[in-house]
Structures are given as structure tokens and as C-alpha cells.
Amino acid sequence: MCEILTICAALSCTVLYFAHRKTPALLATTLMFWGAALMWSVDCAVSALEGEGFFDLSLDDTYLGLVILAAGFAVWAVLALRDRRRARAAA
Amino acid sequence: MACFTVPLAEAVIVATAQSLGGHAKSRNPFLARLGWLRDMAFGGSFLLAIEHVWHGEITWRFPFLTAVENGETSEMLREMATSGVAMALLVTTAWVCMVLVSMLREHPSAATEA
């Protein structure tokens, strides 16, 4: 579920970036989620080669996915605040 | 176990190269977009580090990796050499594809001439 939630977050941020707000903070967050999704896909592939399922659909992994989403959006908030301060300082 | 350290090292190298070279305004499309690779590698490593903390594979005490504490260093290094390198290569390949797509979007005539 962690991988699935990360991919959903990456897709959502990508759509939001291209359709609505092309901000540096959103771009960095989008790239962060895509980087994590790609890295986890390697982990999932290794698990599948070892005989386990590609996706871990356990409740524990779902909670982890929610924590990952929270961390990712916390990074977005920090970057957005930083960009706003910089814009104000420049103005 | 510590597979995220390989893309993290790649991110550090890319960020260092960026800060030393100042490639943001470079005419080379790959150098100009090194920030994308840096963000993907750093961000992905950060989120994977959270996962490793969640699973107890990273601790706050030296040596910080439970695999080293438990004497599984060789297995950890093997995982870094396989999964870690594969992660770094996949992220880098995705970045190359992203740069090529952005080049085609900016210069569609180049695609038609090709």
C-alpha cells in the first residue's frame, strides 16, 4: 500500500503542477514522490523475485504509506513557506 | 536494509556538482536540469529513510544501522550493491527521459527533423 499511495501522490502532484500551480515547491515535492515511487518499485520487484507479492497490502504498510504522505506534504509546506519568505525578501 | 544510501550518495554528488559548477543557466539541457535529479534522489532517499526507521532498520544510536549491530553487514552491503545501485540507475534513467521529453517539448522541430 505504501508504494500505491506514493504513486497516487506522485500522480496527483504531477496533475496539480501541470494543470494549476507551477511553483518550485510543488515541483520539488512531485519529484520527491516520483523518486520514492521509483525506488520502492525496485524494492517491490526484489520482493516479487523472492516469492513474495509485488505489493504489500498489509495494514502496517498502509499506515506507513499514510506517514509517508504526511512527511511528503510536510516537506511541501516547508518549501512553500521558504519560497514565500524569499519572494517577500526580494520584494 | 540501507539500500537508500546509494541514491542518497548520488544526490549528494549531484548537489555538490551543482553548487560547484553553477549549472542552472547552462546551455546543456542535462546540466541545466540537474536539480530535477537532485530533488528525485534526495526526496526519494528521505522517504525511504522514513520507511527504514518505521521498520526498525535505522536507529538513533551508533552505528545507526541495525544490520551492522546484528552482524548482517555483508548482507546489507550486498543489498546496497544490488537494490541500491538499481534504485540509483532507475532514478537516473527516469531523469534522462524527463530531460529528453522537455527538450522535445521546447524544440519540437528537432523531433520532426529527426
PDB file of C-alpha atoms in Angstrom:
ATOM      1  CA  MET A   1       0.000   0.000   0.000  1.00  0.00           C
ATOM      2  CA  CYS A   2       2.934   2.310   0.663  1.00  0.00           C
ATOM      3  CA  GLU A   3       4.063   2.059  -2.960  1.00  0.00           C
ATOM      4  CA  ILE A   4       0.489   2.503  -4.235  1.00  0.00           C
ATOM      5  CA  LEU A   5      -0.109   5.562  -2.059  1.00  0.00           C
ATOM      6  CA  THR A   6       3.221   7.083  -3.117  1.00  0.00           C
ATOM      7  CA  ILE A   7       2.406   6.586  -6.803  1.00  0.00           C
ATOM      8  CA  CYS A   8      -1.027   8.156  -6.250  1.00  0.00           C
ATOM      9  CA  ALA A   9       0.603  11.124  -4.517  1.00  0.00           C
ATOM     10  CA  ALA A  10       3.124  11.492  -7.334  1.00  0.00           C
ATOM     11  CA  LEU A  11       0.384  11.400  -9.980  1.00  0.00           C
ATOM     12  CA  SER A  12      -1.768  13.880  -8.045  1.00  0.00           C
ATOM     13  CA  CYS A  13       1.111  16.316  -7.599  1.00  0.00           C
ATOM     14  CA  THR A  14       2.015  15.969 -11.289  1.00  0.00           C
ATOM     15  CA  VAL A  15      -1.537  16.768 -12.393  1.00  0.00           C
ATOM     16  CA  LEU A  16      -1.707  19.680  -9.948  1.00  0.00           C
ATOM     17  CA  TYR A  17       1.635  21.025 -11.173  1.00  0.00           C
ATOM     18  CA  PHE A  18       0.795  20.985 -14.863  1.00  0.00           C
ATOM     19  CA  ALA A  19      -2.872  21.901 -14.548  1.00  0.00           C
ATOM     20  CA  HIS A  20      -2.785  24.553 -11.863  1.00  0.00           C
ATOM     21  CA  ARG A  21       0.243  25.826  -9.982  1.00  0.00           C
ATOM     22  CA  LYS A  22       3.759  25.602 -11.380  1.00  0.00           C
ATOM     23  CA  THR A  23       5.592  26.512  -8.197  1.00  0.00           C
ATOM     24  CA  PRO A  24       9.142  25.395  -7.302  1.00  0.00           C
ATOM     25  CA  ALA A  25       7.899  23.863  -4.042  1.00  0.00           C
ATOM     26  CA  LEU A  26       5.290  21.727  -5.830  1.00  0.00           C
ATOM     27  CA  LEU A  27       7.839  20.653  -8.458  1.00  0.00           C
ATOM     28  CA  ALA A  28      10.284  19.535  -5.765  1.00  0.00           C
ATOM     29  CA  THR A  29       7.505  17.643  -3.943  1.00  0.00           C
ATOM     30  CA  THR A  30       6.383  15.968  -7.172  1.00  0.00           C
ATOM     31  CA  LEU A  31       9.936  14.891  -7.957  1.00  0.00           C
ATOM     32  CA  MET A  32      10.345  13.633  -4.380  1.00  0.00           C
ATOM     33  CA  PHE A  33       7.288  11.382  -4.636  1.00  0.00           C
ATOM     34  CA  TRP A  34       8.316  10.095  -8.069  1.00  0.00           C
ATOM     35  CA  GLY A  35      11.837   9.383  -6.805  1.00  0.00           C
ATOM     36  CA  ALA A  36      10.436   7.432  -3.872  1.00  0.00           C
ATOM     37  CA  ALA A  37       7.951   5.584  -6.112  1.00  0.00           C
ATOM     38  CA  LEU A  38      10.734   4.511  -8.469  1.00  0.00           C
ATOM     39  CA  MET A  39      12.959   3.382  -5.605  1.00  0.00           C
ATOM     40  CA  TRP A  40      10.143   1.418  -3.975  1.00  0.00           C
ATOM     41  CA  SER A  41       9.333  -0.237  -7.280  1.00  0.00           C
ATOM     42  CA  VAL A  42      12.834  -1.762  -7.153  1.00  0.00           C
ATOM     43  CA  ASP A  43      12.107  -2.967  -3.619  1.00  0.00           C
ATOM     44  CA  CYS A  44       8.789  -4.449  -4.765  1.00  0.00           C
ATOM     45  CA  ALA A  45      10.457  -6.167  -7.721  1.00  0.00           C
ATOM     46  CA  VAL A  46      13.052  -7.728  -5.413  1.00  0.00           C
ATOM     47  CA  SER A  47      10.257  -8.948  -3.121  1.00  0.00           C
ATOM     48  CA  ALA A  48       8.424 -10.442  -6.085  1.00  0.00           C
ATOM     49  CA  LEU A  49      11.582 -12.238  -7.246  1.00  0.00           C
ATOM     50  CA  GLU A  50      11.951 -13.694  -3.745  1.00  0.00           C
ATOM     51  CA  GLY A  51       8.449 -15.166  -3.926  1.00  0.00           C
ATOM     52  CA  GLU A  52       6.513 -12.536  -2.022  1.00  0.00           C
ATOM     53  CA  GLY A  53       3.822 -10.328  -3.543  1.00  0.00           C
ATOM     54  CA  PHE A  54       4.787  -7.252  -5.551  1.00  0.00           C
ATOM     55  CA  PHE A  55       2.600  -5.014  -3.395  1.00  0.00           C
ATOM     56  CA  ASP A  56       2.424  -5.300   0.403  1.00  0.00           C
ATOM     57  CA  LEU A  57      -1.275  -4.809   1.192  1.00  0.00           C
ATOM     58  CA  SER A  58      -0.954  -5.206   4.952  1.00  0.00           C
ATOM     59  CA  LEU A  59      -2.443  -2.717   7.403  1.00  0.00           C
ATOM     60  CA  ASP A  60       1.045  -1.871   8.716  1.00  0.00           C
ATOM     61  CA  ASP A  61       2.183  -0.906   5.227  1.00  0.00           C
ATOM     62  CA  THR A  62      -0.955   1.200   4.801  1.00  0.00           C
ATOM     63  CA  TYR A  63      -0.124   3.122   7.976  1.00  0.00           C
ATOM     64  CA  LEU A  64       3.421   3.554   6.686  1.00  0.00           C
ATOM     65  CA  GLY A  65       2.038   4.902   3.421  1.00  0.00           C
ATOM     66  CA  LEU A  66      -0.028   7.480   5.304  1.00  0.00           C
ATOM     67  CA  VAL A  67       3.051   8.519   7.296  1.00  0.00           C
ATOM     68  CA  ILE A  68       4.986   8.862   4.035  1.00  0.00           C
ATOM     69  CA  LEU A  69       2.233  11.055   2.563  1.00  0.00           C
ATOM     70  CA  ALA A  70       2.230  13.227   5.684  1.00  0.00           C
ATOM     71  CA  ALA A  71       6.012  13.594   5.537  1.00  0.00           C
ATOM     72  CA  GLY A  72       5.922  14.438   1.858  1.00  0.00           C
ATOM     73  CA  PHE A  73       3.267  17.112   2.269  1.00  0.00           C
ATOM     74  CA  ALA A  74       5.109  18.487   5.301  1.00  0.00           C
ATOM     75  CA  VAL A  75       8.137  18.942   3.044  1.00  0.00           C
ATOM     76  CA  TRP A  76       5.869  20.732   0.540  1.00  0.00           C
ATOM     77  CA  ALA A  77       4.646  23.095   3.255  1.00  0.00           C
ATOM     78  CA  VAL A  78       8.188  23.885   4.404  1.00  0.00           C
ATOM     79  CA  LEU A  79       9.362  24.546   0.839  1.00  0.00           C
ATOM     80  CA  ALA A  80       6.309  26.701   0.096  1.00  0.00           C
ATOM     81  CA  LEU A  81       6.927  28.786   3.229  1.00  0.00           C
ATOM     82  CA  ARG A  82      10.581  29.163   2.279  1.00  0.00           C
ATOM     83  CA  ASP A  83       9.649  30.325  -1.230  1.00  0.00           C
ATOM     84  CA  ARG A  84       7.114  32.809   0.167  1.00  0.00           C
ATOM     85  CA  ARG A  85       9.732  34.296   2.528  1.00  0.00           C
ATOM     86  CA  ARG A  86      12.202  34.590  -0.317  1.00  0.00           C
ATOM     87  CA  ALA A  87       9.616  36.298  -2.519  1.00  0.00           C
ATOM     88  CA  ARG A  88       8.837  38.779   0.257  1.00  0.00           C
ATOM     89  CA  ALA A  89      12.525  39.431   0.874  1.00  0.00           C
ATOM     90  CA  ALA A  90      13.064  40.011  -2.843  1.00  0.00           C
ATOM     91  CA  ALA A  91      10.120  42.403  -2.981  1.00  0.00           C
TER      92      ALA A  91
ATOM     93  CA  MET B   1      18.417  -2.574   4.905  1.00  0.00           C
ATOM     94  CA  ALA B   2      20.346   0.507   3.820  1.00  0.00           C
ATOM     95  CA  CYS B   3      19.692   0.484   0.107  1.00  0.00           C
ATOM     96  CA  PHE B   4      18.593   4.130   0.140  1.00  0.00           C
ATOM     97  CA  THR B   5      22.162   5.235   0.936  1.00  0.00           C
ATOM     98  CA  VAL B   6      23.237   4.656  -2.674  1.00  0.00           C
ATOM     99  CA  PRO B   7      20.746   7.131  -4.221  1.00  0.00           C
ATOM    100  CA  LEU B   8      21.450   9.409  -1.268  1.00  0.00           C
ATOM    101  CA  ALA B   9      25.142   9.382  -2.145  1.00  0.00           C
ATOM    102  CA  GLU B  10      24.198  10.121  -5.756  1.00  0.00           C
ATOM    103  CA  ALA B  11      22.094  13.054  -4.567  1.00  0.00           C
ATOM    104  CA  VAL B  12      24.992  14.444  -2.536  1.00  0.00           C
ATOM    105  CA  ILE B  13      27.339  14.158  -5.513  1.00  0.00           C
ATOM    106  CA  VAL B  14      24.843  15.843  -7.833  1.00  0.00           C
ATOM    107  CA  ALA B  15      24.159  18.645  -5.344  1.00  0.00           C
ATOM    108  CA  THR B  16      27.886  19.188  -4.842  1.00  0.00           C
ATOM    109  CA  ALA B  17      28.476  19.279  -8.590  1.00  0.00           C
ATOM    110  CA  GLN B  18      25.629  21.777  -8.943  1.00  0.00           C
ATOM    111  CA  SER B  19      26.948  24.076  -6.234  1.00  0.00           C
ATOM    112  CA  LEU B  20      30.493  23.978  -7.574  1.00  0.00           C
ATOM    113  CA  GLY B  21      29.569  24.357 -11.228  1.00  0.00           C
ATOM    114  CA  GLY B  22      26.504  26.629 -11.015  1.00  0.00           C
ATOM    115  CA  HIS B  23      24.858  24.884 -13.958  1.00  0.00           C
ATOM    116  CA  ALA B  24      21.393  26.447 -13.605  1.00  0.00           C
ATOM    117  CA  LYS B  25      21.938  28.668 -16.637  1.00  0.00           C
ATOM    118  CA  SER B  26      23.978  26.164 -18.631  1.00  0.00           C
ATOM    119  CA  ARG B  27      23.095  25.706 -22.290  1.00  0.00           C
ATOM    120  CA  ASN B  28      23.493  21.951 -21.888  1.00  0.00           C
ATOM    121  CA  PRO B  29      19.957  20.696 -21.171  1.00  0.00           C
ATOM    122  CA  PHE B  30      21.206  17.947 -18.862  1.00  0.00           C
ATOM    123  CA  LEU B  31      23.372  20.279 -16.770  1.00  0.00           C
ATOM    124  CA  ALA B  32      20.591  22.851 -16.623  1.00  0.00           C
ATOM    125  CA  ARG B  33      18.204  20.249 -15.206  1.00  0.00           C
ATOM    126  CA  LEU B  34      20.494  18.591 -12.638  1.00  0.00           C
ATOM    127  CA  GLY B  35      18.158  19.994  -9.973  1.00  0.00           C
ATOM    128  CA  TRP B  36      15.490  17.513 -11.061  1.00  0.00           C
ATOM    129  CA  LEU B  37      17.839  14.579 -10.437  1.00  0.00           C
ATOM    130  CA  ARG B  38      18.930  16.087  -7.135  1.00  0.00           C
ATOM    131  CA  ASP B  39      15.327  16.501  -5.952  1.00  0.00           C
ATOM    132  CA  MET B  40      14.310  12.984  -7.036  1.00  0.00           C
ATOM    133  CA  ALA B  41      17.321  11.364  -5.367  1.00  0.00           C
ATOM    134  CA  PHE B  42      17.217  13.425  -2.161  1.00  0.00           C
ATOM    135  CA  GLY B  43      13.446  13.248  -1.824  1.00  0.00           C
ATOM    136  CA  GLY B  44      13.230   9.553  -2.546  1.00  0.00           C
ATOM    137  CA  SER B  45      16.061   8.796  -0.128  1.00  0.00           C
ATOM    138  CA  PHE B  46      14.366  10.889   2.563  1.00  0.00           C
ATOM    139  CA  LEU B  47      11.080   8.994   2.236  1.00  0.00           C
ATOM    140  CA  LEU B  48      12.859   5.643   2.095  1.00  0.00           C
ATOM    141  CA  ALA B  49      14.783   6.597   5.228  1.00  0.00           C
ATOM    142  CA  ILE B  50      11.434   7.126   6.970  1.00  0.00           C
ATOM    143  CA  GLU B  51      10.408   3.635   5.877  1.00  0.00           C
ATOM    144  CA  HIS B  52      13.646   2.196   7.261  1.00  0.00           C
ATOM    145  CA  VAL B  53      13.035   3.957  10.594  1.00  0.00           C
ATOM    146  CA  TRP B  54       9.472   2.560  10.589  1.00  0.00           C
ATOM    147  CA  HIS B  55      10.771  -0.990  10.126  1.00  0.00           C
ATOM    148  CA  GLY B  56      13.476  -0.524  12.766  1.00  0.00           C
ATOM    149  CA  GLU B  57      16.353  -0.819  10.294  1.00  0.00           C
ATOM    150  CA  ILE B  58      17.707   2.596  11.313  1.00  0.00           C
ATOM    151  CA  THR B  59      18.256   3.609  14.936  1.00  0.00           C
ATOM    152  CA  TRP B  60      19.323   6.824  16.592  1.00  0.00           C
ATOM    153  CA  ARG B  61      22.361   5.190  18.219  1.00  0.00           C
ATOM    154  CA  PHE B  62      25.704   4.487  16.607  1.00  0.00           C
ATOM    155  CA  PRO B  63      26.220   2.596  14.250  1.00  0.00           C
ATOM    156  CA  PHE B  64      22.674   3.774  13.272  1.00  0.00           C
ATOM    157  CA  LEU B  65      22.014   0.633  11.166  1.00  0.00           C
ATOM    158  CA  THR B  66      20.570  -2.403  12.952  1.00  0.00           C
ATOM    159  CA  ALA B  67      22.083  -4.693  10.304  1.00  0.00           C
ATOM    160  CA  VAL B  68      25.564  -3.653  11.476  1.00  0.00           C
ATOM    161  CA  GLU B  69      24.531  -4.186  15.106  1.00  0.00           C
ATOM    162  CA  ASN B  70      23.219  -7.668  14.303  1.00  0.00           C
ATOM    163  CA  GLY B  71      26.292  -8.740  12.334  1.00  0.00           C
ATOM    164  CA  GLU B  72      24.481  -8.662   8.976  1.00  0.00           C
ATOM    165  CA  THR B  73      26.902  -6.208   7.405  1.00  0.00           C
ATOM    166  CA  SER B  74      27.728  -8.394   4.403  1.00  0.00           C
ATOM    167  CA  GLU B  75      24.030  -8.879   3.595  1.00  0.00           C
ATOM    168  CA  MET B  76      23.479  -5.139   3.967  1.00  0.00           C
ATOM    169  CA  LEU B  77      26.356  -4.373   1.611  1.00  0.00           C
ATOM    170  CA  ARG B  78      25.022  -6.907  -0.909  1.00  0.00           C
ATOM    171  CA  GLU B  79      21.611  -5.243  -0.788  1.00  0.00           C
ATOM    172  CA  MET B  80      23.227  -1.851  -1.292  1.00  0.00           C
ATOM    173  CA  ALA B  81      25.163  -3.201  -4.275  1.00  0.00           C
ATOM    174  CA  THR B  82      22.051  -4.725  -5.879  1.00  0.00           C
ATOM    175  CA  SER B  83      18.907  -2.882  -4.834  1.00  0.00           C
ATOM    176  CA  GLY B  84      20.664   0.375  -4.022  1.00  0.00           C
ATOM    177  CA  VAL B  85      22.504   0.603  -7.323  1.00  0.00           C
ATOM    178  CA  ALA B  86      19.347  -0.445  -9.191  1.00  0.00           C
ATOM    179  CA  MET B  87      17.426   2.362  -7.475  1.00  0.00           C
ATOM    180  CA  ALA B  88      20.061   4.936  -8.395  1.00  0.00           C
ATOM    181  CA  LEU B  89      20.167   3.726 -12.005  1.00  0.00           C
ATOM    182  CA  LEU B  90      16.374   3.751 -12.324  1.00  0.00           C
ATOM    183  CA  VAL B  91      16.079   7.279 -10.943  1.00  0.00           C
ATOM    184  CA  THR B  92      18.878   8.476 -13.226  1.00  0.00           C
ATOM    185  CA  THR B  93      17.268   6.804 -16.254  1.00  0.00           C
ATOM    186  CA  ALA B  94      13.944   8.437 -15.428  1.00  0.00           C
ATOM    187  CA  TRP B  95      15.708  11.812 -15.173  1.00  0.00           C
ATOM    188  CA  VAL B  96      17.331  11.331 -18.589  1.00  0.00           C
ATOM    189  CA  CYS B  97      13.908  10.530 -20.087  1.00  0.00           C
ATOM    190  CA  MET B  98      12.417  13.615 -18.421  1.00  0.00           C
ATOM    191  CA  VAL B  99      15.146  15.852 -19.846  1.00  0.00           C
ATOM    192  CA  LEU B 100      14.690  14.377 -23.339  1.00  0.00           C
ATOM    193  CA  VAL B 101      10.916  14.919 -23.172  1.00  0.00           C
ATOM    194  CA  SER B 102      11.398  18.517 -22.023  1.00  0.00           C
ATOM    195  CA  MET B 103      13.852  19.094 -24.873  1.00  0.00           C
ATOM    196  CA  LEU B 104      11.295  17.759 -27.370  1.00  0.00           C
ATOM    197  CA  ARG B 105       8.582  19.994 -25.896  1.00  0.00           C
ATOM    198  CA  GLU B 106      10.801  23.059 -26.127  1.00  0.00           C
ATOM    199  CA  HIS B 107      12.115  22.273 -29.596  1.00  0.00           C
ATOM    200  CA  PRO B 108       9.535  20.173 -31.470  1.00  0.00           C
ATOM    201  CA  SER B 109      11.232  20.990 -34.766  1.00  0.00           C
ATOM    202  CA  ALA B 110      14.199  18.931 -33.659  1.00  0.00           C
ATOM    203  CA  ALA B 111      11.894  15.906 -33.362  1.00  0.00           C
ATOM    204  CA  THR B 112      10.403  16.388 -36.827  1.00  0.00           C
ATOM    205  CA  GLU B 113      13.839  16.860 -38.403  1.00  0.00           C
ATOM    206  CA  ALA B 114      14.998  13.655 -36.775  1.00  0.00           C
TER     207      ALA B 114
END
